[in-house]
Short mmCIF file of C-alpha atoms in Angstrom, two decimals:
data_model
loop_
_atom_site.label_atom_id
_atom_site.label_comp_id
_atom_site.label_asym_id
_atom_site.label_seq_id
_atom_site.Cartn_x
_atom_site.Cartn_y
_atom_site.Cartn_z
CA MET A 1 163.63 187.28 240.08
CA ILE A 2 167.17 187.29 238.75
CA SER A 3 169.34 189.66 240.76
CA SER A 4 172.83 189.36 239.27
CA ILE A 5 174.84 188.89 236.08
CA ALA A 6 175.62 185.37 237.27
CA GLY A 7 171.91 184.62 237.52
CA LEU A 8 171.32 185.89 234.02
CA LYS A 9 174.16 183.71 232.73
CA ARG A 10 172.46 180.67 234.18
CA VAL A 11 169.21 181.57 232.47
CA PHE A 12 170.79 182.60 229.17
CA PRO A 13 173.76 180.24 228.60
CA LEU A 14 173.35 180.41 224.83
CA LEU A 15 173.33 184.19 224.96
CA ILE A 16 176.55 184.34 226.91
CA ALA A 17 178.17 181.85 224.57
CA GLY A 18 177.21 184.13 221.73
CA LEU A 19 179.30 186.91 223.24
CA LEU A 20 182.38 185.34 221.70
CA PHE A 21 181.13 186.29 218.26
CA PHE A 22 181.03 190.00 218.90
CA GLN A 23 183.94 192.41 218.92
CA GLY A 24 183.95 194.96 221.73
CA ILE A 25 185.41 198.42 222.01
CA PRO A 26 189.05 198.21 223.14
CA LEU A 27 189.75 199.30 226.71
CA SER A 28 192.13 202.00 225.55
CA ALA A 29 189.40 203.47 223.37
CA GLN A 30 187.01 203.49 226.32
CA LYS A 31 189.44 205.41 228.51
CA SER A 32 189.83 208.11 225.89
CA ASP A 33 186.19 208.07 224.76
CA ARG A 34 185.19 211.71 224.44
CA GLY A 35 181.60 210.69 223.79
CA LEU A 36 181.26 208.96 227.16
CA ARG A 37 182.67 211.99 228.92
CA ARG A 38 179.86 214.11 227.48
CA ILE A 39 177.18 212.08 229.29
CA THR A 40 177.13 213.72 232.72
CA PRO A 41 174.69 213.96 235.64
CA GLU A 42 174.65 217.73 235.15
CA LEU A 43 173.47 217.34 231.56
CA MET A 44 170.74 214.90 232.58
CA GLU A 45 169.65 217.20 235.38
CA ARG A 46 169.35 220.15 232.98
CA HIS A 47 167.14 218.33 230.48
CA ILE A 48 164.98 216.66 233.14
CA GLY A 49 164.63 219.96 235.00
CA PHE A 50 163.22 221.68 231.94
CA LEU A 51 160.96 218.90 230.68
CA ALA A 52 159.54 218.07 234.12
CA SER A 53 159.13 221.64 235.37
CA ASP A 54 155.73 222.83 236.55
CA GLU A 55 155.62 225.15 233.55
CA MET A 56 155.38 222.10 231.27
CA LYS A 57 152.16 221.01 233.07
CA GLY A 58 152.80 217.30 232.63
CA ARG A 59 153.34 217.30 228.83
CA LYS A 60 149.97 215.77 228.00
CA THR A 61 149.16 214.63 224.47
CA PRO A 62 147.80 216.98 223.12
CA SER A 63 148.78 220.24 224.82
CA PRO A 64 150.68 223.47 224.10
CA GLU A 65 153.25 222.29 226.63
CA LEU A 66 153.89 219.09 224.67
CA ASP A 67 154.43 221.21 221.56
CA ARG A 68 156.84 223.39 223.53
CA ALA A 69 158.73 220.28 224.64
CA ALA A 70 158.92 219.09 221.04
CA GLN A 71 160.46 222.37 219.95
CA TYR A 72 162.97 222.20 222.81
CA LEU A 73 164.03 218.71 221.74
CA ALA A 74 164.35 219.70 218.09
CA ASP A 75 166.43 222.75 219.01
CA GLU A 76 168.70 220.63 221.21
CA MET A 77 169.27 218.14 218.42
CA ALA A 78 170.07 220.93 215.99
CA SER A 79 172.57 222.41 218.44
CA LEU A 80 174.31 219.02 218.66
CA GLY A 81 174.68 218.84 214.90
CA ILE A 82 172.09 216.08 214.56
CA ALA A 83 170.63 216.33 211.04
CA PRO A 84 166.93 216.29 210.14
CA VAL A 85 165.52 213.09 208.63
CA GLY A 86 164.46 213.58 205.04
CA GLY A 87 164.49 217.31 205.63
CA ILE A 88 162.18 217.23 208.67
CA ARG A 89 162.62 217.35 212.43
CA PHE A 90 158.98 216.56 213.22
CA GLN A 91 156.84 213.64 212.10
CA GLU A 92 153.20 214.54 212.57
CA VAL A 93 151.09 211.95 214.37
CA PRO A 94 147.41 212.27 213.33
CA LEU A 95 145.07 211.76 216.27
CA HIS A 96 141.49 212.47 217.21
CA THR A 97 139.36 212.75 220.29
CA LYS A 98 135.90 211.27 220.31
CA ASN A 99 132.89 211.68 222.52
CA LEU A 100 129.77 209.61 222.84
CA ASP A 101 126.61 210.95 221.23
CA GLN A 102 124.24 209.49 223.79
CA GLU A 103 121.09 210.37 221.86
CA GLY A 104 122.34 208.51 218.80
CA CYS A 105 123.16 205.23 220.58
CA LEU A 106 120.80 202.26 220.54
CA PHE A 107 120.85 198.55 221.32
CA SER A 108 118.00 196.07 220.93
CA ILE A 109 117.45 192.32 220.74
CA THR A 110 114.60 190.82 218.72
CA ARG A 111 113.59 187.20 219.39
CA GLU A 112 110.46 185.45 218.13
CA GLY A 113 108.99 188.77 217.03
CA LYS A 114 109.52 190.48 220.41
CA THR A 115 111.99 193.37 220.69
CA ASN A 116 113.76 194.37 223.91
CA SER A 117 115.47 197.76 223.91
CA PHE A 118 118.26 198.34 226.41
CA ARG A 119 119.41 201.46 228.25
CA LEU A 120 122.75 203.12 227.75
CA LYS A 121 125.07 202.76 230.80
CA THR A 122 122.52 200.73 232.79
CA ASP A 123 122.50 197.81 230.35
CA TYR A 124 125.35 198.55 227.94
CA THR A 125 128.30 200.91 227.50
CA PRO A 126 130.40 201.41 224.35
CA PHE A 127 134.16 200.95 224.64
CA ASP A 128 136.46 203.66 223.36
CA LEU A 129 137.52 201.26 220.57
CA THR A 130 134.11 201.46 218.91
CA ALA A 131 132.96 202.63 215.50
CA ASP A 132 130.53 205.41 214.66
CA THR A 133 128.01 203.27 212.80
CA LEU A 134 124.83 201.18 212.91
CA VAL A 135 124.94 197.40 212.50
CA GLN A 136 122.21 194.80 212.36
CA GLY A 137 122.52 191.03 212.22
CA SER A 138 122.14 187.65 213.87
CA LEU A 139 123.97 186.82 217.11
CA VAL A 140 126.70 184.23 217.72
CA PHE A 141 128.13 183.25 221.11
CA ALA A 142 131.90 182.87 220.64
CA GLY A 143 133.05 181.87 224.12
CA TYR A 144 136.04 183.98 225.14
CA GLY A 145 136.48 185.32 221.61
CA ILE A 146 140.00 183.87 221.45
CA THR A 147 142.02 182.43 218.58
CA ALA A 148 145.28 181.15 220.10
CA PRO A 149 147.04 178.54 217.96
CA GLU A 150 149.99 178.57 220.36
CA TYR A 151 147.63 177.13 223.01
CA GLY A 152 145.65 174.93 220.62
CA TYR A 153 142.48 176.90 221.26
CA ASP A 154 140.07 178.71 218.90
CA ASP A 155 136.57 179.89 219.83
CA TYR A 156 135.91 180.67 216.15
CA ARG A 157 136.94 177.26 214.82
CA ASP A 158 133.51 175.84 213.91
CA ILE A 159 131.41 178.98 213.47
CA ASP A 160 130.85 181.55 210.73
CA VAL A 161 130.47 185.07 212.12
CA ARG A 162 130.76 187.05 208.89
CA GLY A 163 128.29 189.94 208.97
CA LYS A 164 127.02 188.86 212.40
CA ILE A 165 127.26 190.20 215.94
CA VAL A 166 129.39 188.16 218.36
CA LEU A 167 128.96 187.87 222.12
CA VAL A 168 132.17 187.01 223.99
CA MET A 169 133.28 186.81 227.61
CA LYS A 170 136.08 188.76 229.26
CA HIS A 171 139.36 187.12 230.32
CA GLU A 172 140.39 183.62 229.16
CA PRO A 173 139.90 179.92 230.03
CA GLY A 174 141.24 178.84 233.41
CA GLU A 175 141.73 182.38 234.68
CA LYS A 176 142.04 181.22 238.31
CA ASP A 177 143.82 177.95 237.53
CA ALA A 178 147.58 177.97 238.19
CA LEU A 179 147.93 175.01 235.80
CA SER A 180 145.98 176.64 232.98
CA ARG A 181 147.35 176.20 229.49
CA PHE A 182 146.96 179.98 229.17
CA ASP A 183 150.12 180.78 231.15
CA GLY A 184 148.72 179.82 234.56
CA LEU A 185 147.46 182.73 236.64
CA LYS A 186 149.02 185.33 234.33
CA GLU A 187 146.71 186.86 231.77
CA THR A 188 147.96 186.65 228.20
CA ARG A 189 147.34 189.21 225.46
CA HIS A 190 144.29 187.17 224.45
CA SER A 191 142.46 188.47 227.53
CA LEU A 192 142.72 192.09 226.38
CA ALA A 193 139.49 193.68 225.18
CA ALA A 194 141.30 195.19 222.19
CA THR A 195 142.60 191.75 221.17
CA LYS A 196 139.09 190.30 221.34
CA MET A 197 137.70 193.14 219.22
CA GLU A 198 140.46 192.74 216.64
CA ASN A 199 139.95 188.99 216.49
CA ALA A 200 136.20 189.37 215.99
CA ARG A 201 136.78 191.92 213.23
CA ASN A 202 139.36 189.69 211.54
CA HIS A 203 136.78 186.90 211.45
CA GLY A 204 134.33 189.22 209.69
CA ALA A 205 132.05 190.11 212.62
CA ALA A 206 129.97 193.26 212.19
CA GLY A 207 129.91 194.08 215.92
CA ILE A 208 130.92 192.70 219.29
CA LEU A 209 129.25 192.45 222.70
CA LEU A 210 131.56 191.81 225.66
CA VAL A 211 130.26 190.46 228.96
CA THR A 212 132.03 189.90 232.27
CA ASP A 213 132.55 186.15 232.70
CA PRO A 214 130.29 185.19 235.64
CA LEU A 215 132.17 182.14 236.95
CA ASN A 216 134.93 184.18 238.58
CA HIS A 217 133.45 187.69 238.73
CA MET A 218 130.34 189.04 240.44
CA LEU A 219 130.07 192.60 239.11
CA LEU A 220 128.31 192.36 235.76
CA THR A 221 127.16 195.98 235.46
CA PRO A 222 128.72 198.00 232.61
CA GLN A 223 130.86 200.90 233.76
CA GLY A 224 130.70 204.51 232.48
CA TYR A 225 134.40 204.74 231.68
CA PRO A 226 135.77 206.14 229.37
CA TRP A 227 132.96 208.60 228.59
CA PRO A 228 132.71 211.76 230.76
CA GLY A 229 128.98 211.95 230.05
CA LEU A 230 128.48 208.54 231.67
CA SER A 231 130.80 208.95 234.66
CA LYS A 232 130.66 211.63 237.34
CA PHE A 233 134.31 210.93 238.16
CA LEU A 234 135.69 211.97 234.76
CA PRO A 235 136.33 215.63 233.82
CA SER A 236 134.34 216.76 230.79
CA ASP A 237 137.51 217.18 228.71
CA ASN A 238 138.89 213.72 229.52
CA LEU A 239 137.95 212.20 226.17
CA PRO A 240 139.32 209.04 224.54
CA ILE A 241 142.07 209.74 222.01
CA GLU A 242 142.98 207.50 219.09
CA LEU A 243 145.26 207.34 216.11
CA ASN A 244 143.47 208.20 212.89
CA GLN A 245 144.64 204.88 211.48
CA ASN A 246 142.32 203.10 213.93
CA CYS A 247 139.79 203.05 211.10
CA ASP A 248 138.93 199.35 211.00
CA LEU A 249 136.74 199.45 214.09
CA ILE A 250 133.35 197.84 214.63
CA PRO A 251 130.67 198.67 217.21
CA PHE A 252 132.01 197.33 220.50
CA VAL A 253 130.04 197.47 223.75
CA GLN A 254 130.06 195.92 227.20
CA VAL A 255 126.71 194.43 228.18
CA GLY A 256 125.33 193.66 231.62
CA GLU A 257 123.11 191.24 233.50
CA SER A 258 119.83 192.29 231.87
CA VAL A 259 121.21 191.38 228.44
CA LEU A 260 122.46 188.01 229.72
CA LYS A 261 119.05 187.16 231.13
CA ALA A 262 117.37 188.14 227.87
CA LEU A 263 119.68 185.80 225.95
CA PHE A 264 120.38 182.89 228.33
CA GLY A 265 117.39 183.05 230.66
CA SER A 266 119.69 183.38 233.68
CA VAL A 267 123.26 184.23 234.62
CA ASP A 268 123.68 180.66 235.85
CA SER A 269 123.13 179.33 232.34
CA LEU A 270 126.14 181.28 231.05
CA ARG A 271 128.09 180.34 234.17
CA ASN A 272 127.53 176.65 233.39
CA ILE A 273 128.67 177.13 229.79
CA GLN A 274 131.80 178.88 231.01
CA ARG A 275 132.50 176.10 233.49
CA ARG A 276 132.25 173.54 230.69
CA ILE A 277 134.68 175.52 228.50
CA ASP A 278 137.16 175.93 231.36
CA THR A 279 136.97 172.31 232.47
CA LEU A 280 137.38 170.75 229.02
CA LEU A 281 139.42 173.61 227.56
CA THR A 282 137.24 173.14 224.50
CA PRO A 283 135.26 175.93 222.80
CA HIS A 284 131.47 175.85 222.99
CA SER A 285 130.37 178.40 220.41
CA PHE A 286 126.93 178.57 218.79
CA GLU A 287 124.47 180.84 217.00
CA PHE A 288 121.37 182.03 218.86
CA PRO A 289 118.41 180.83 216.76
CA GLY A 290 115.89 183.46 215.64
CA THR A 291 117.79 186.31 217.28
CA GLU A 292 118.62 189.65 215.72
CA ILE A 293 120.72 192.45 217.18
CA ARG A 294 120.44 196.12 216.29
CA LEU A 295 123.35 198.16 217.60
CA ARG A 296 124.52 201.70 217.05
CA THR A 297 127.35 203.50 218.78
CA ALA A 298 127.31 207.18 217.76
CA LEU A 299 130.34 209.44 218.17
CA SER A 300 131.46 213.03 217.65
CA VAL A 301 135.09 213.34 216.49
CA ASN A 302 137.68 216.14 216.68
CA HIS A 303 141.01 215.83 214.81
CA PHE A 304 144.45 217.14 215.85
CA THR A 305 148.13 216.24 215.54
CA ALA A 306 151.05 215.58 217.88
CA LYS A 307 154.72 215.38 216.91
CA ASN A 308 157.43 212.77 216.97
CA VAL A 309 160.82 214.51 217.07
CA VAL A 310 163.45 212.95 214.81
CA GLY A 311 167.13 213.37 213.96
CA MET A 312 169.93 211.38 212.38
CA ILE A 313 173.67 210.88 212.30
CA GLU A 314 174.53 209.54 208.86
CA GLY A 315 176.86 206.56 208.75
CA ARG A 316 180.26 206.80 207.09
CA LYS A 317 180.40 203.43 205.27
CA ARG A 318 178.66 203.26 201.92
CA ARG A 319 177.71 199.61 202.41
CA LEU A 320 176.15 200.16 205.84
CA LYS A 321 174.97 203.77 206.05
CA ASP A 322 171.49 202.93 204.72
CA GLU A 323 170.99 200.77 207.82
CA VAL A 324 170.02 202.48 211.07
CA VAL A 325 170.35 201.94 214.78
CA VAL A 326 167.21 203.45 216.33
CA ILE A 327 167.44 205.09 219.76
CA GLY A 328 164.16 206.28 221.24
CA ALA A 329 162.09 207.39 224.20
CA HIS A 330 158.69 208.96 224.73
CA TYR A 331 158.61 212.56 225.88
CA ASP A 332 154.92 212.88 226.75
CA HIS A 333 153.33 212.30 230.15
CA VAL A 334 149.80 212.41 231.58
CA GLY A 335 149.21 216.13 232.20
CA SER A 336 147.64 217.60 235.31
CA LEU A 337 144.55 217.35 237.48
CA THR A 338 141.74 219.75 236.65
CA GLN A 339 139.93 219.13 239.94
CA PHE A 340 142.01 219.64 243.09
CA LYS A 341 141.99 221.50 246.39
CA GLU A 342 143.69 224.85 246.71
CA GLY A 343 147.34 224.42 247.66
CA GLU A 344 147.53 220.82 246.45
CA ASP A 345 150.03 219.74 243.83
CA ASN A 346 148.09 218.96 240.66
CA ILE A 347 150.88 218.48 238.09
CA PHE A 348 152.12 215.06 237.03
CA ASN A 349 155.63 216.26 236.17
CA GLY A 350 156.80 212.93 234.77
CA ALA A 351 160.44 213.45 235.73
CA ASP A 352 161.39 209.78 235.67
CA ASP A 353 158.51 208.92 233.31
CA ASN A 354 159.86 209.90 230.91
CA ALA A 355 161.83 213.12 231.05
CA SER A 356 164.71 210.88 232.15
CA GLY A 357 164.60 208.66 229.05
CA THR A 358 164.17 211.71 226.84
CA ALA A 359 167.22 213.30 228.43
CA GLY A 360 169.02 210.01 227.84
CA VAL A 361 168.34 210.17 224.10
CA LEU A 362 169.67 213.74 223.91
CA ALA A 363 172.75 212.76 225.91
CA VAL A 364 173.47 209.73 223.71
CA ALA A 365 172.91 211.84 220.59
CA GLY A 366 175.47 214.36 221.78
CA ALA A 367 177.96 211.64 222.65
CA LEU A 368 177.59 209.84 219.32
CA ALA A 369 177.94 213.13 217.43
CA THR A 370 181.40 213.52 218.96
CA GLY A 371 184.36 212.26 216.98
CA LYS A 372 184.35 209.74 214.16
CA LYS A 373 181.02 208.85 212.59
CA PRO A 374 179.85 205.24 212.98
CA ALA A 375 179.63 202.87 210.02
CA ARG A 376 175.85 202.66 210.22
CA SER A 377 173.48 205.60 210.54
CA ILE A 378 171.82 206.34 213.87
CA LEU A 379 168.20 207.48 214.04
CA PHE A 380 166.90 209.28 217.12
CA ILE A 381 163.14 209.37 217.73
CA LEU A 382 161.31 211.02 220.62
CA PHE A 383 157.72 209.81 220.64
CA ALA A 384 154.49 211.59 221.50
CA GLY A 385 151.37 209.74 222.66
CA GLU A 386 153.05 206.83 224.44
CA GLU A 387 150.86 207.25 227.51
CA LEU A 388 147.75 207.00 225.31
CA GLY A 389 148.73 203.62 223.89
CA LEU A 390 152.17 203.78 222.24
CA TYR A 391 150.64 205.96 219.52
CA GLY A 392 153.75 207.85 218.39
CA SER A 393 155.80 204.70 217.85
CA ARG A 394 152.87 202.89 216.32
CA HIS A 395 152.42 205.68 213.79
CA TYR A 396 156.14 205.68 213.02
CA CYS A 397 156.21 201.92 212.49
CA GLU A 398 153.27 202.18 210.08
CA ASN A 399 154.85 205.19 208.35
CA PRO A 400 158.63 204.84 208.85
CA LEU A 401 160.99 207.58 207.70
CA VAL A 402 163.57 204.85 207.10
CA PRO A 403 162.27 201.45 205.92
CA LEU A 404 161.95 199.13 208.90
CA GLU A 405 163.83 196.37 207.10
CA GLN A 406 166.83 198.73 207.27
CA SER A 407 166.43 199.18 211.04
CA VAL A 408 168.96 196.90 212.71
CA VAL A 409 167.93 197.49 216.32
CA MET A 410 165.70 199.69 218.48
CA LEU A 411 167.03 200.72 221.91
CA ASN A 412 164.30 202.30 224.04
CA MET A 413 164.78 204.22 227.29
CA ASP A 414 161.72 204.54 229.53
CA MET A 415 162.21 205.64 233.16
CA ILE A 416 165.97 205.44 233.77
CA SER A 417 166.63 207.50 236.91
CA ARG A 418 165.39 205.63 240.01
CA ASN A 419 165.76 202.54 242.22
CA GLY A 420 169.32 202.48 243.53
CA ASN A 421 172.74 202.95 242.02
CA ASP A 422 173.09 199.62 240.22
CA THR A 423 169.58 198.37 239.35
CA LEU A 424 168.51 197.96 235.74
CA GLN A 425 165.58 196.17 234.10
CA LEU A 426 166.03 194.88 230.57
CA SER A 427 162.69 193.98 229.01
CA GLY A 428 163.01 191.66 226.03
CA LEU A 429 166.23 189.73 226.65
CA LYS A 430 164.77 186.33 225.86
CA TYR A 431 163.20 187.58 222.62
CA ASN A 432 166.41 189.22 221.41
CA PRO A 433 169.26 186.77 222.14
CA ASP A 434 171.95 188.46 220.04
CA LEU A 435 171.11 191.93 221.33
CA ALA A 436 170.95 190.58 224.88
CA ALA A 437 174.45 189.17 224.56
CA ILE A 438 175.88 192.53 223.52
CA LEU A 439 173.93 194.43 226.15
CA LEU A 440 174.96 192.16 229.00
CA GLU A 441 178.62 192.28 228.04
CA GLU A 442 178.58 196.07 227.85
CA ALA A 443 176.71 196.27 231.17
CA GLU A 444 179.52 194.34 232.85
CA LYS A 445 181.78 197.30 232.10
CA THR A 446 179.51 199.62 234.10
CA GLU A 447 178.23 199.88 237.66
CA LEU A 448 174.81 198.58 236.57
CA ARG A 449 174.93 195.01 237.86
CA ASN A 450 171.56 194.22 239.47
CA TYR A 451 168.93 192.94 237.01
CA PRO A 452 165.43 192.16 238.27
CA GLU A 453 163.25 190.49 235.65
CA GLY A 454 161.37 192.87 233.38
CA GLU A 455 159.73 190.55 230.85
CA ASP A 456 156.20 191.16 232.20
CA HIS A 457 156.45 194.73 230.89
CA PHE A 458 157.85 193.89 227.46
CA GLN A 459 154.75 195.10 225.61
CA GLN A 460 154.37 198.33 227.55
CA SER A 461 156.67 200.81 225.85
CA ASP A 462 157.55 202.05 222.38
CA HIS A 463 160.14 199.39 221.53
CA PHE A 464 157.34 196.82 221.28
CA ASN A 465 155.88 198.32 218.10
CA PHE A 466 159.28 197.89 216.45
CA PHE A 467 159.57 194.33 217.73
CA ARG A 468 156.16 193.50 216.24
CA LYS A 469 157.57 194.56 212.87
CA GLY A 470 160.57 192.25 213.21
CA VAL A 471 163.15 194.74 214.51
CA SER A 472 165.35 193.52 217.37
CA SER A 473 164.18 195.75 220.22
CA ILE A 474 164.64 196.10 223.95
CA ASN A 475 163.42 198.42 226.69
CA ILE A 476 166.05 199.72 229.09
CA THR A 477 164.58 200.96 232.36
CA THR A 478 165.32 201.21 236.05
CA GLY A 479 161.82 199.98 236.87
CA LEU A 480 158.63 201.07 238.58
CA HIS A 481 158.42 202.88 241.91
CA THR A 482 155.88 204.38 244.30
CA ASP A 483 155.90 207.74 242.47
CA TYR A 484 154.86 206.19 239.16
CA HIS A 485 152.09 208.31 237.58
CA LYS A 486 151.84 210.44 240.70
CA VAL A 487 152.43 214.15 241.23
CA SER A 488 155.47 213.17 243.31
CA ASP A 489 157.38 212.07 240.18
CA ASP A 490 159.12 215.44 240.04
CA PRO A 491 162.73 216.54 239.38
CA ALA A 492 163.62 216.34 243.06
CA SER A 493 162.85 212.60 243.11
CA VAL A 494 165.22 211.49 240.33
CA ASP A 495 168.89 210.54 240.40
CA PRO A 496 170.63 212.29 237.47
CA ALA A 497 173.79 210.26 238.06
CA LYS A 498 171.81 207.03 237.66
CA ALA A 499 170.24 208.34 234.46
CA ALA A 500 173.70 209.21 233.14
CA LYS A 501 174.90 205.64 233.82
CA VAL A 502 172.01 204.17 231.85
CA ALA A 503 172.52 206.61 228.98
CA ALA A 504 176.21 205.70 228.91
CA LEU A 505 175.29 202.02 228.60
CA VAL A 506 172.96 202.77 225.69
CA TYR A 507 175.75 204.78 224.08
CA ARG A 508 178.15 201.82 224.39
CA VAL A 509 175.66 199.39 222.88
CA ALA A 510 174.60 201.73 220.08
CA ARG A 511 178.17 202.58 219.13
CA ARG A 512 179.14 198.94 219.06
CA ILE A 513 176.24 197.86 216.84
CA ALA A 514 176.53 200.91 214.60
CA GLY A 515 180.26 200.35 214.20
CA ASN A 516 180.13 196.72 213.09
CA ASP A 517 178.29 194.62 210.52
CA ILE A 518 176.32 192.81 213.23
CA ARG A 519 173.05 191.00 212.42
CA LEU A 520 170.63 190.51 215.30
CA LYS A 521 168.14 187.67 215.54
CA THR A 522 164.78 187.83 217.32
CA VAL A 523 162.60 185.10 218.82
CA ASN A 524 158.81 185.26 218.65
CA PRO A 525 157.18 185.50 222.08
#
């Protein structure tokens, strides 16, 4: 953990050297900066108080309260003189809920003329990232289902899975090995179920079976989550929600011990194969001879929309005004409990997460709207659906209102009002060296001097979707705390003065980049 500017300078010597290439705002201009003076604790408190009030019921996507919050944000931007983008203040985000049609699901294995049919939940459970379709084909074991050229590893290297069903294990090679090529004891993105599904689909697989790897894990039984009909712990209305653009899905289920025994004869047989893969760090993929899978995951789907809230300050210089500095935050949270005891608090107010970041965007917008316009344009986006999987920002990046190649930088604020007077986490410094240099220099002019590492969370907020598209992006946060995603994250728990400090830093950075012809490089993770 790096706990000071000095520590960061030791880790990023090239970044600090790069500071010499950037021109800062003169001290005299800072002292008379009317924009900075508009960012006050009182302003932050007002916005957070409204967005995180009990009346907003946790701003769940979707909900009437989230729509009410969107209108509040649009009205606030209009009152600040922030213009619509292309004539609109809302970008609709098309989403849908889906529920499992249990009667329509089936899964069977046919070998040597004998068919075994398996039971839903007991033997297999569909993931939420599954398709509403029937597939049939031969079966291929593809190890961990990983293609990772950066680690010199590919389970699909010597097999053809086009039109076939693949069986893959959870996690990744050397999961418990501190010296593993796969980043030691830390799981990489290749261990994610969604990454395995996407990789199987990209290799042409028709469906995917995922099994818990037995070498390091004992519980092989599929779980009922995320389907309310398969879990007594989930409310009936707690249905998976997806972006409509998630259309390239394939049937995707978790299978249990009974399926392993039908295929391998015993769990130990798969355990031995896994041990061989882990020991040699060499794939051991193969097709099951004479084996055919029949798999259907059936769904019922209901469509709806949420709203990203957008606004823009147009730049003053003809040569630069088509380029934008993007400032964003998500304004949704996780809603409220439907099952609770009388007198208990059931509302997840989301004051820090992320009424604080939302308030920060409004405060920065008001500050930047004061006085002389910047050379570049500034685009403000408040995202819906972040808590569901960064959906609002993902939809924007697939359907940008301003071409992403014209987006110079994305500054994201997510949870900016907790954890002491001077603490700040900056997720993405090492991937954005030029932006990091500017941010660190501007931070030295503030009271925000304590920087714990935040790189482990780089993929966990809306900036990451921009980064994936090649836009220099960073997440500015004050970090996690014990009230995270709890009913205790309410307005009384936040520090409006801390939120104002963070917003002021974002204002400084945005104004500096928007006011100069600065080009920012990124580094692939």
